[in-house]
């Protein structure tokens, strides 16, 4: 499974013309693999209000604090990356969610440095600094997975519905390859 996700993440980075460290690419693959086999540890980041989760994580200490911050960052990254349109449909501001995820990673990264130590590059700081870009990479991975899995008329309809919500160029290409050319006009979708 990690080979599949490594290929998908690499393709998404190239498609978005985005460079990322090898550590960040591997980290994204790890997050995708973790959520492909959900457990209690990686439950939905949206099971409780994000502000409460961030507050609780910041109030914890030691390893518990680090684990909660990283888990919150991972959950938000995956949740918005794969299910961003559902987050927005629930009335949650996407920018706010992205700030929470970036803040969680940023605080976890800060825990890796000793006081007075000069800031050095680590994967969590890269994820924090470019959180929204990494969300878009996971959007691209999700679109690719949906496109590959779309079978029959129902699958094609789901693909089209996702394109309507996201406007993804990847999904538009996939629809075009299947004989549908989605076009947005002044009066709506044609």
mmCIF file of C-alpha atoms in Angstrom:
data_model
loop_
_atom_site.group_PDB
_atom_site.id
_atom_site.type_symbol
_atom_site.label_atom_id
_atom_site.label_comp_id
_atom_site.label_asym_id
_atom_site.label_seq_id
_atom_site.Cartn_x
_atom_site.Cartn_y
_atom_site.Cartn_z
ATOM 1 C CA UNK A 1 0.000 0.000 0.000
ATOM 2 C CA UNK A 2 2.840 2.388 0.756
ATOM 3 C CA UNK A 3 4.155 1.931 -2.807
ATOM 4 C CA UNK A 4 0.752 2.907 -4.189
ATOM 5 C CA UNK A 5 0.583 6.020 -2.009
ATOM 6 C CA UNK A 6 4.212 6.928 -2.725
ATOM 7 C CA UNK A 7 3.425 6.869 -6.427
ATOM 8 C CA UNK A 8 0.179 8.822 -5.919
ATOM 9 C CA UNK A 9 1.878 11.476 -3.758
ATOM 10 C CA UNK A 10 4.735 11.791 -6.272
ATOM 11 C CA UNK A 11 2.253 12.211 -9.124
ATOM 12 C CA UNK A 12 0.274 14.797 -7.148
ATOM 13 C CA UNK A 13 3.401 16.799 -6.307
ATOM 14 C CA UNK A 14 4.437 16.806 -9.973
ATOM 15 C CA UNK A 15 0.930 17.710 -11.105
ATOM 16 C CA UNK A 16 0.909 20.675 -8.726
ATOM 17 C CA UNK A 17 4.498 21.581 -9.674
ATOM 18 C CA UNK A 18 5.370 21.469 -6.000
ATOM 19 C CA UNK A 19 8.640 20.469 -4.439
ATOM 20 C CA UNK A 20 8.705 18.804 -1.060
ATOM 21 C CA UNK A 21 11.441 17.187 0.951
ATOM 22 C CA UNK A 22 11.712 13.416 0.833
ATOM 23 C CA UNK A 23 10.805 13.420 4.530
ATOM 24 C CA UNK A 24 7.573 15.333 3.843
ATOM 25 C CA UNK A 25 6.642 13.007 0.970
ATOM 26 C CA UNK A 26 7.229 9.963 3.168
ATOM 27 C CA UNK A 27 5.284 11.571 5.998
ATOM 28 C CA UNK A 28 2.281 12.117 3.696
ATOM 29 C CA UNK A 29 2.480 8.481 2.614
ATOM 30 C CA UNK A 30 2.524 7.449 6.280
ATOM 31 C CA UNK A 31 -0.564 9.540 7.034
ATOM 32 C CA UNK A 32 -2.402 8.021 4.061
ATOM 33 C CA UNK A 33 -1.432 4.488 5.094
ATOM 34 C CA UNK A 34 -2.509 5.149 8.695
ATOM 35 C CA UNK A 35 -5.920 6.396 7.598
ATOM 36 C CA UNK A 36 -6.353 3.584 5.085
ATOM 37 C CA UNK A 37 -6.499 1.307 8.145
ATOM 38 C CA UNK A 38 -8.336 3.438 10.700
ATOM 39 C CA UNK A 39 -7.892 2.802 14.390
ATOM 40 C CA UNK A 40 -8.930 4.532 17.598
ATOM 41 C CA UNK A 41 -5.654 6.443 17.508
ATOM 42 C CA UNK A 42 -6.447 8.128 14.200
ATOM 43 C CA UNK A 43 -10.137 8.766 14.602
ATOM 44 C CA UNK A 44 -11.689 11.675 12.750
ATOM 45 C CA UNK A 45 -10.165 15.017 13.641
ATOM 46 C CA UNK A 46 -13.686 16.368 13.420
ATOM 47 C CA UNK A 47 -15.172 14.159 16.141
ATOM 48 C CA UNK A 48 -14.897 17.108 18.568
ATOM 49 C CA UNK A 49 -14.601 20.839 17.929
ATOM 50 C CA UNK A 50 -11.107 21.599 16.667
ATOM 51 C CA UNK A 51 -10.619 24.487 19.082
ATOM 52 C CA UNK A 52 -11.229 22.135 22.026
ATOM 53 C CA UNK A 53 -8.839 19.551 20.639
ATOM 54 C CA UNK A 54 -6.117 22.136 20.073
ATOM 55 C CA UNK A 55 -6.660 23.583 23.556
ATOM 56 C CA UNK A 56 -6.480 20.130 25.161
ATOM 57 C CA UNK A 57 -3.347 19.238 23.209
ATOM 58 C CA UNK A 58 -1.615 22.487 24.177
ATOM 59 C CA UNK A 59 -2.522 22.003 27.854
ATOM 60 C CA UNK A 60 -1.081 18.470 27.922
ATOM 61 C CA UNK A 61 2.574 17.949 28.700
ATOM 62 C CA UNK A 62 5.476 15.892 27.437
ATOM 63 C CA UNK A 63 4.911 13.014 25.074
ATOM 64 C CA UNK A 64 1.130 13.288 25.427
ATOM 65 C CA UNK A 65 1.234 16.884 24.191
ATOM 66 C CA UNK A 66 3.417 15.975 21.217
ATOM 67 C CA UNK A 67 1.272 12.965 20.310
ATOM 68 C CA UNK A 68 -1.981 14.969 20.492
ATOM 69 C CA UNK A 69 -0.612 17.871 18.467
ATOM 70 C CA UNK A 70 0.760 15.590 15.781
ATOM 71 C CA UNK A 71 -2.440 13.516 15.683
ATOM 72 C CA UNK A 72 -4.518 16.686 15.330
ATOM 73 C CA UNK A 73 -2.294 17.934 12.493
ATOM 74 C CA UNK A 74 -2.485 14.537 10.783
ATOM 75 C CA UNK A 75 -6.252 14.314 11.194
ATOM 76 C CA UNK A 76 -6.896 17.787 9.843
ATOM 77 C CA UNK A 77 -4.488 17.250 6.938
ATOM 78 C CA UNK A 78 -6.180 13.993 5.973
ATOM 79 C CA UNK A 79 -9.715 15.226 6.642
ATOM 80 C CA UNK A 80 -9.427 18.412 4.604
ATOM 81 C CA UNK A 81 -7.229 16.746 1.995
ATOM 82 C CA UNK A 82 -9.646 13.923 1.291
ATOM 83 C CA UNK A 83 -12.982 15.340 2.398
ATOM 84 C CA UNK A 84 -12.585 19.102 2.055
ATOM 85 C CA UNK A 85 -15.940 19.622 0.366
ATOM 86 C CA UNK A 86 -17.684 17.772 3.200
ATOM 87 C CA UNK A 87 -15.980 20.039 5.737
ATOM 88 C CA UNK A 88 -17.297 23.078 3.905
ATOM 89 C CA UNK A 89 -20.779 21.525 3.583
ATOM 90 C CA UNK A 90 -20.840 21.189 7.372
ATOM 91 C CA UNK A 91 -20.389 24.958 7.567
ATOM 92 C CA UNK A 92 -16.813 24.860 8.824
ATOM 93 C CA UNK A 93 -14.520 27.548 7.440
ATOM 94 C CA UNK A 94 -11.731 25.871 5.463
ATOM 95 C CA UNK A 95 -9.207 28.581 6.327
ATOM 96 C CA UNK A 96 -9.855 28.116 10.036
ATOM 97 C CA UNK A 97 -9.411 24.353 9.771
ATOM 98 C CA UNK A 98 -6.149 24.802 7.876
ATOM 99 C CA UNK A 99 -4.866 27.236 10.527
ATOM 100 C CA UNK A 100 -5.658 24.722 13.276
ATOM 101 C CA UNK A 101 -3.774 21.946 11.453
ATOM 102 C CA UNK A 102 -0.775 24.181 10.759
ATOM 103 C CA UNK A 103 -0.748 25.395 14.376
ATOM 104 C CA UNK A 104 -0.809 21.829 15.670
ATOM 105 C CA UNK A 105 2.173 20.846 13.505
ATOM 106 C CA UNK A 106 4.008 24.077 14.350
ATOM 107 C CA UNK A 107 3.664 23.476 18.090
ATOM 108 C CA UNK A 108 4.690 19.825 17.749
ATOM 109 C CA UNK A 109 7.734 20.938 15.745
ATOM 110 C CA UNK A 110 8.694 23.452 18.442
ATOM 111 C CA UNK A 111 8.769 20.606 20.954
ATOM 112 C CA UNK A 112 11.556 18.935 18.978
ATOM 113 C CA UNK A 113 13.912 21.856 19.657
ATOM 114 C CA UNK A 114 15.597 22.549 22.943
ATOM 115 C CA UNK A 115 15.286 26.099 24.316
ATOM 116 C CA UNK A 116 17.802 28.424 22.731
ATOM 117 C CA UNK A 117 18.439 26.015 19.850
ATOM 118 C CA UNK A 118 18.496 27.595 16.445
ATOM 119 C CA UNK A 119 15.516 26.644 14.322
ATOM 120 C CA UNK A 120 16.356 23.784 12.007
ATOM 121 C CA UNK A 121 14.359 22.126 9.283
ATOM 122 C CA UNK A 122 12.170 19.249 10.311
ATOM 123 C CA UNK A 123 9.269 17.598 8.576
ATOM 124 C CA UNK A 124 6.661 18.990 10.987
ATOM 125 C CA UNK A 125 7.786 22.577 10.423
ATOM 126 C CA UNK A 126 7.654 21.977 6.651
ATOM 127 C CA UNK A 127 4.120 20.634 7.003
ATOM 128 C CA UNK A 128 3.129 23.599 9.197
ATOM 129 C CA UNK A 129 4.637 26.211 6.876
ATOM 130 C CA UNK A 130 3.061 24.729 3.731
ATOM 131 C CA UNK A 131 -0.014 23.103 5.239
ATOM 132 C CA UNK A 132 -2.477 24.359 2.630
ATOM 133 C CA UNK A 133 -0.234 23.195 -0.216
ATOM 134 C CA UNK A 134 -0.011 19.724 1.327
ATOM 135 C CA UNK A 135 -3.807 19.694 1.681
ATOM 136 C CA UNK A 136 -3.996 20.333 -2.064
ATOM 137 C CA UNK A 137 -1.594 17.439 -2.693
ATOM 138 C CA UNK A 138 -3.906 15.129 -0.740
ATOM 139 C CA UNK A 139 -6.891 16.559 -2.682
ATOM 140 C CA UNK A 140 -5.087 15.493 -5.842
ATOM 141 C CA UNK A 141 -4.420 12.009 -4.414
ATOM 142 C CA UNK A 142 -8.097 11.705 -3.439
ATOM 143 C CA UNK A 143 -9.242 12.795 -6.895
ATOM 144 C CA UNK A 144 -6.952 10.214 -8.478
ATOM 145 C CA UNK A 145 -8.244 7.446 -6.223
ATOM 146 C CA UNK A 146 -11.851 8.392 -6.949
ATOM 147 C CA UNK A 147 -11.178 8.548 -10.684
ATOM 148 C CA UNK A 148 -9.532 5.108 -10.713
ATOM 149 C CA UNK A 149 -12.337 3.578 -8.676
ATOM 150 C CA UNK A 150 -15.215 5.038 -10.683
ATOM 151 C CA UNK A 151 -16.929 2.110 -12.406
ATOM 152 C CA UNK A 152 -20.158 2.148 -14.384
ATOM 153 C CA UNK A 153 -22.758 4.871 -14.543
ATOM 154 C CA UNK A 154 -22.977 5.332 -10.782
ATOM 155 C CA UNK A 155 -19.226 5.777 -10.498
ATOM 156 C CA UNK A 156 -19.238 8.236 -13.369
ATOM 157 C CA UNK A 157 -22.026 10.207 -11.691
ATOM 158 C CA UNK A 158 -20.036 10.353 -8.418
ATOM 159 C CA UNK A 159 -17.005 11.512 -10.357
ATOM 160 C CA UNK A 160 -19.066 14.239 -12.012
ATOM 161 C CA UNK A 161 -20.617 15.308 -8.698
ATOM 162 C CA UNK A 162 -17.194 15.618 -7.096
ATOM 163 C CA UNK A 163 -16.027 17.668 -10.065
ATOM 164 C CA UNK A 164 -19.037 19.965 -9.574
ATOM 165 C CA UNK A 165 -18.045 20.516 -5.928
ATOM 166 C CA UNK A 166 -14.296 20.824 -6.417
ATOM 167 C CA UNK A 167 -13.703 21.968 -9.990
ATOM 168 C CA UNK A 168 -10.697 19.626 -10.025
ATOM 169 C CA UNK A 169 -8.800 19.675 -13.305
ATOM 170 C CA UNK A 170 -7.769 16.065 -12.672
ATOM 171 C CA UNK A 171 -11.410 15.001 -12.475
ATOM 172 C CA UNK A 172 -12.256 17.089 -15.549
ATOM 173 C CA UNK A 173 -9.533 15.230 -17.479
ATOM 174 C CA UNK A 174 -10.877 11.888 -16.268
ATOM 175 C CA UNK A 175 -14.418 12.840 -17.282
ATOM 176 C CA UNK A 176 -13.091 13.929 -20.684
ATOM 177 C CA UNK A 177 -11.328 10.594 -21.114
ATOM 178 C CA UNK A 178 -14.693 8.938 -20.517
ATOM 179 C CA UNK A 179 -16.495 11.021 -23.121
ATOM 180 C CA UNK A 180 -17.892 13.816 -20.937
ATOM 181 C CA UNK A 181 -16.614 17.356 -21.237
ATOM 182 C CA UNK A 182 -17.566 19.336 -18.153
ATOM 183 C CA UNK A 183 -17.803 23.050 -18.876
ATOM 184 C CA UNK A 184 -18.724 25.854 -16.532
ATOM 185 C CA UNK A 185 -20.550 28.646 -18.309
ATOM 186 C CA UNK A 186 -22.111 31.921 -17.265
ATOM 187 C CA UNK A 187 -25.414 30.188 -16.558
ATOM 188 C CA UNK A 188 -23.857 27.250 -14.700
ATOM 189 C CA UNK A 189 -22.542 23.857 -15.674
ATOM 190 C CA UNK A 190 -23.101 22.537 -19.218
#
